Amino acid sequence: MLVLEPLLPLIGPAYFAYSGYTVPFIVVWAILCAALWIWNNRPSKKQDGRAPRSWSAGLMFFAVVAACYVAVHTGVYLLVRHLAGLWA
């Protein structure tokens, strides 16, 4: 499950690229995937006794995760868009 969770959202950019959607769809999809990842991996969900993060640290962590998701999703989108152009 550790590998499936970050790879499954990559189906979205591939579908959007193959279907001809524009880049803003990818950015929204990536931010939603980042928010879901943050929610599923929040410190309060874990039972290891750690204190939850502060709001500023949580927002900064979300910004970093969202930026990574946007970068990877954009890369997948551009790759599939290029390959779809070759197949057509």
Coordinates of N, CA and C in Angstrom, one line a residue:
M1 N 0.8 -1.2 0.0 CA 0.0 0.0 0.0 C 0.9 1.3 0.0
L2 N 2.1 1.1 0.5 CA 3.0 2.3 0.5 C 3.3 2.8 -0.9
V3 N 3.4 1.9 -1.9 CA 3.7 2.4 -3.2 C 2.4 2.8 -4.0
L4 N 1.3 2.1 -3.7 CA 0.0 2.3 -4.4 C -0.5 3.7 -4.1
E5 N -0.4 4.2 -2.9 CA -1.0 5.5 -2.5 C -0.5 6.7 -3.3
P6 N 0.8 6.8 -3.5 CA 1.3 8.0 -4.3 C 1.2 7.7 -5.9
L7 N 1.1 6.5 -6.3 CA 1.1 6.2 -7.7 C -0.4 6.2 -8.3
L8 N -1.4 5.9 -7.5 CA -2.7 5.9 -8.0 C -3.2 7.2 -8.5
P9 N -2.9 8.3 -7.9 CA -3.4 9.6 -8.4 C -2.8 10.0 -9.7
L10 N -1.7 9.3 -10.2 CA -1.1 9.6 -11.5 C -2.0 9.2 -12.7
I11 N -3.1 8.4 -12.4 CA -4.0 8.1 -13.4 C -4.7 9.3 -13.9
G12 N -5.0 10.2 -13.0 CA -5.7 11.5 -13.4 C -5.0 12.3 -14.4
P13 N -3.8 12.7 -14.2 CA -3.1 13.4 -15.2 C -3.0 12.7 -16.6
A14 N -2.8 11.4 -16.5 CA -2.7 10.6 -17.7 C -4.0 10.7 -18.5
Y15 N -5.1 10.5 -17.8 CA -6.4 10.6 -18.4 C -6.7 12.0 -19.0
F16 N -6.4 13.0 -18.2 CA -6.6 14.4 -18.6 C -5.8 14.7 -19.9
A17 N -4.6 14.2 -19.9 CA -3.7 14.5 -21.1 C -4.2 13.8 -22.3
Y18 N -4.6 12.5 -22.1 CA -5.1 11.8 -23.3 C -6.4 12.3 -23.8
S19 N -7.2 12.8 -22.9 CA -8.5 13.4 -23.3 C -8.5 14.8 -23.8
G20 N -7.3 15.5 -23.6 CA -7.1 16.8 -24.1 C -7.5 17.9 -23.2
Y21 N -7.7 17.6 -21.9 CA -8.0 18.7 -21.0 C -6.8 19.6 -20.8
T22 N -7.0 20.8 -20.2 CA -5.9 21.8 -20.1 C -5.3 21.7 -18.7
V23 N -4.2 22.4 -18.6 CA -3.3 22.3 -17.4 C -4.0 22.7 -16.1
P24 N -5.0 23.6 -16.0 CA -5.6 23.9 -14.7 C -6.3 22.7 -14.1
F25 N -6.8 21.8 -14.9 CA -7.4 20.6 -14.3 C -6.3 19.8 -13.6
I26 N -5.1 19.8 -14.1 CA -4.0 19.0 -13.5 C -3.7 19.7 -12.2
V27 N -3.6 21.0 -12.1 CA -3.2 21.7 -10.9 C -4.3 21.4 -9.8
V28 N -5.5 21.5 -10.2 CA -6.6 21.3 -9.2 C -6.6 19.8 -8.7
W29 N -6.4 18.9 -9.6 CA -6.3 17.5 -9.3 C -5.1 17.2 -8.3
A30 N -4.0 17.8 -8.6 CA -2.8 17.7 -7.8 C -3.0 18.2 -6.4
I31 N -3.6 19.4 -6.3 CA -3.9 20.0 -5.0 C -4.9 19.1 -4.2
L32 N -5.9 18.6 -4.8 CA -6.8 17.7 -4.1 C -6.1 16.4 -3.7
C33 N -5.2 15.9 -4.5 CA -4.5 14.7 -4.1 C -3.5 15.0 -2.9
A34 N -2.9 16.1 -2.9 CA -2.0 16.5 -1.8 C -2.8 16.7 -0.6
A35 N -4.0 17.3 -0.6 CA -4.9 17.5 0.5 C -5.3 16.1 1.1
L36 N -5.6 15.2 0.2 CA -6.0 13.9 0.6 C -4.9 13.1 1.3
W37 N -3.7 13.3 0.7 CA -2.5 12.6 1.3 C -2.2 13.2 2.7
I38 N -2.3 14.5 2.8 CA -2.1 15.2 4.1 C -3.1 14.7 5.1
W39 N -4.4 14.6 4.7 CA -5.4 14.2 5.6 C -5.2 12.7 6.1
N40 N -4.8 11.8 5.1 CA -4.6 10.4 5.5 C -3.3 10.2 6.3
N41 N -2.4 11.1 6.3 CA -1.2 11.0 7.1 C -1.0 12.0 8.2
R42 N -2.1 12.5 8.7 CA -2.0 13.5 9.7 C -1.5 12.9 11.0
P43 N -0.8 13.7 11.8 CA -0.2 13.2 13.1 C -1.3 12.7 14.1
S44 N -2.4 13.4 14.1 CA -3.4 13.0 15.1 C -4.0 11.6 14.8
K45 N -3.9 11.1 13.6 CA -4.4 9.8 13.2 C -3.5 8.7 13.7
K46 N -2.2 9.0 13.8 CA -1.2 8.0 14.3 C -1.3 7.9 15.8
Q47 N -1.0 6.7 16.3 CA -1.1 6.5 17.7 C 0.3 6.4 18.4
D48 N 1.2 7.2 17.9 CA 2.6 7.1 18.5 C 2.8 8.2 19.5
G49 N 1.8 9.0 19.9 CA 1.9 10.0 21.0 C 2.6 11.3 20.6
R50 N 2.8 11.5 19.3 CA 3.4 12.8 18.9 C 2.4 13.9 19.0
A51 N 2.9 15.1 19.3 CA 2.0 16.3 19.4 C 1.7 16.7 17.9
P52 N 0.5 17.2 17.7 CA 0.2 17.7 16.4 C 1.0 18.9 16.0
R53 N 1.1 19.1 14.7 CA 1.9 20.3 14.2 C 1.1 21.6 14.4
S54 N 1.8 22.7 14.5 CA 1.1 24.0 14.5 C 0.5 24.3 13.2
W55 N -0.4 25.3 13.1 CA -1.0 25.7 11.9 C 0.0 26.2 10.9
S56 N 1.0 26.9 11.3 CA 2.0 27.4 10.3 C 2.8 26.3 9.8
A57 N 3.2 25.4 10.6 CA 4.0 24.3 10.2 C 3.2 23.4 9.3
G58 N 1.9 23.2 9.6 CA 1.0 22.4 8.8 C 0.8 22.9 7.4
L59 N 0.6 24.3 7.4 CA 0.4 24.9 6.1 C 1.7 24.9 5.2
M60 N 2.8 25.1 5.9 CA 4.1 25.0 5.1 C 4.3 23.6 4.6
F61 N 4.0 22.6 5.4 CA 4.1 21.2 5.0 C 3.2 20.9 3.8
F62 N 2.0 21.4 3.9 CA 1.0 21.2 2.8 C 1.5 21.9 1.5
A63 N 2.1 23.1 1.7 CA 2.6 23.8 0.5 C 3.7 23.0 -0.2
V64 N 4.6 22.4 0.6 CA 5.7 21.6 0.0 C 5.1 20.4 -0.7
V65 N 4.2 19.7 0.0 CA 3.6 18.5 -0.6 C 2.8 18.8 -1.8
A66 N 2.1 19.9 -1.8 CA 1.3 20.3 -3.0 C 2.2 20.7 -4.1
A67 N 3.3 21.3 -3.9 CA 4.2 21.7 -4.9 C 4.8 20.5 -5.6
C68 N 5.2 19.5 -4.7 CA 5.7 18.2 -5.3 C 4.7 17.5 -6.1
Y69 N 3.4 17.4 -5.6 CA 2.4 16.8 -6.4 C 2.1 17.5 -7.7
V70 N 2.1 18.9 -7.7 CA 1.9 19.6 -9.0 C 3.0 19.4 -9.9
A71 N 4.3 19.3 -9.4 CA 5.4 19.1 -10.3 C 5.3 17.7 -11.0
V72 N 5.1 16.7 -10.2 CA 5.0 15.3 -10.7 C 3.8 15.2 -11.6
H73 N 2.7 15.7 -11.3 CA 1.5 15.5 -12.1 C 1.7 16.3 -13.4
T74 N 2.3 17.4 -13.4 CA 2.6 18.2 -14.6 C 3.5 17.4 -15.5
G75 N 4.5 16.8 -14.9 CA 5.4 16.0 -15.7 C 4.8 14.8 -16.4
V76 N 3.9 14.1 -15.6 CA 3.1 13.0 -16.2 C 2.2 13.5 -17.3
Y77 N 1.5 14.6 -17.1 CA 0.6 15.2 -18.1 C 1.4 15.5 -19.3
L78 N 2.5 16.1 -19.2 CA 3.3 16.5 -20.4 C 3.8 15.3 -21.2
L79 N 4.2 14.3 -20.4 CA 4.7 13.0 -21.0 C 3.6 12.3 -21.8
V80 N 2.5 12.2 -21.2 CA 1.4 11.5 -21.8 C 0.8 12.3 -23.0
R81 N 0.8 13.6 -22.8 CA 0.4 14.5 -23.9 C 1.3 14.3 -25.2
H82 N 2.6 14.2 -24.9 CA 3.6 14.0 -26.0 C 3.4 12.7 -26.6
L83 N 3.2 11.6 -25.8 CA 3.0 10.3 -26.3 C 1.7 10.1 -27.1
A84 N 0.7 10.8 -26.6 CA -0.6 10.8 -27.3 C -0.5 11.4 -28.7
G85 N 0.3 12.5 -28.7 CA 0.5 13.1 -30.0 C 1.3 12.2 -31.0
L86 N 2.1 11.4 -30.5 CA 2.9 10.4 -31.3 C 2.0 9.3 -31.8
W87 N 1.0 8.9 -31.0 CA 0.1 7.8 -31.3 C -1.0 8.2 -32.3
A88 N -1.3 9.5 -32.3 CA -2.4 9.9 -33.2 C -2.0 10.0 -34.6

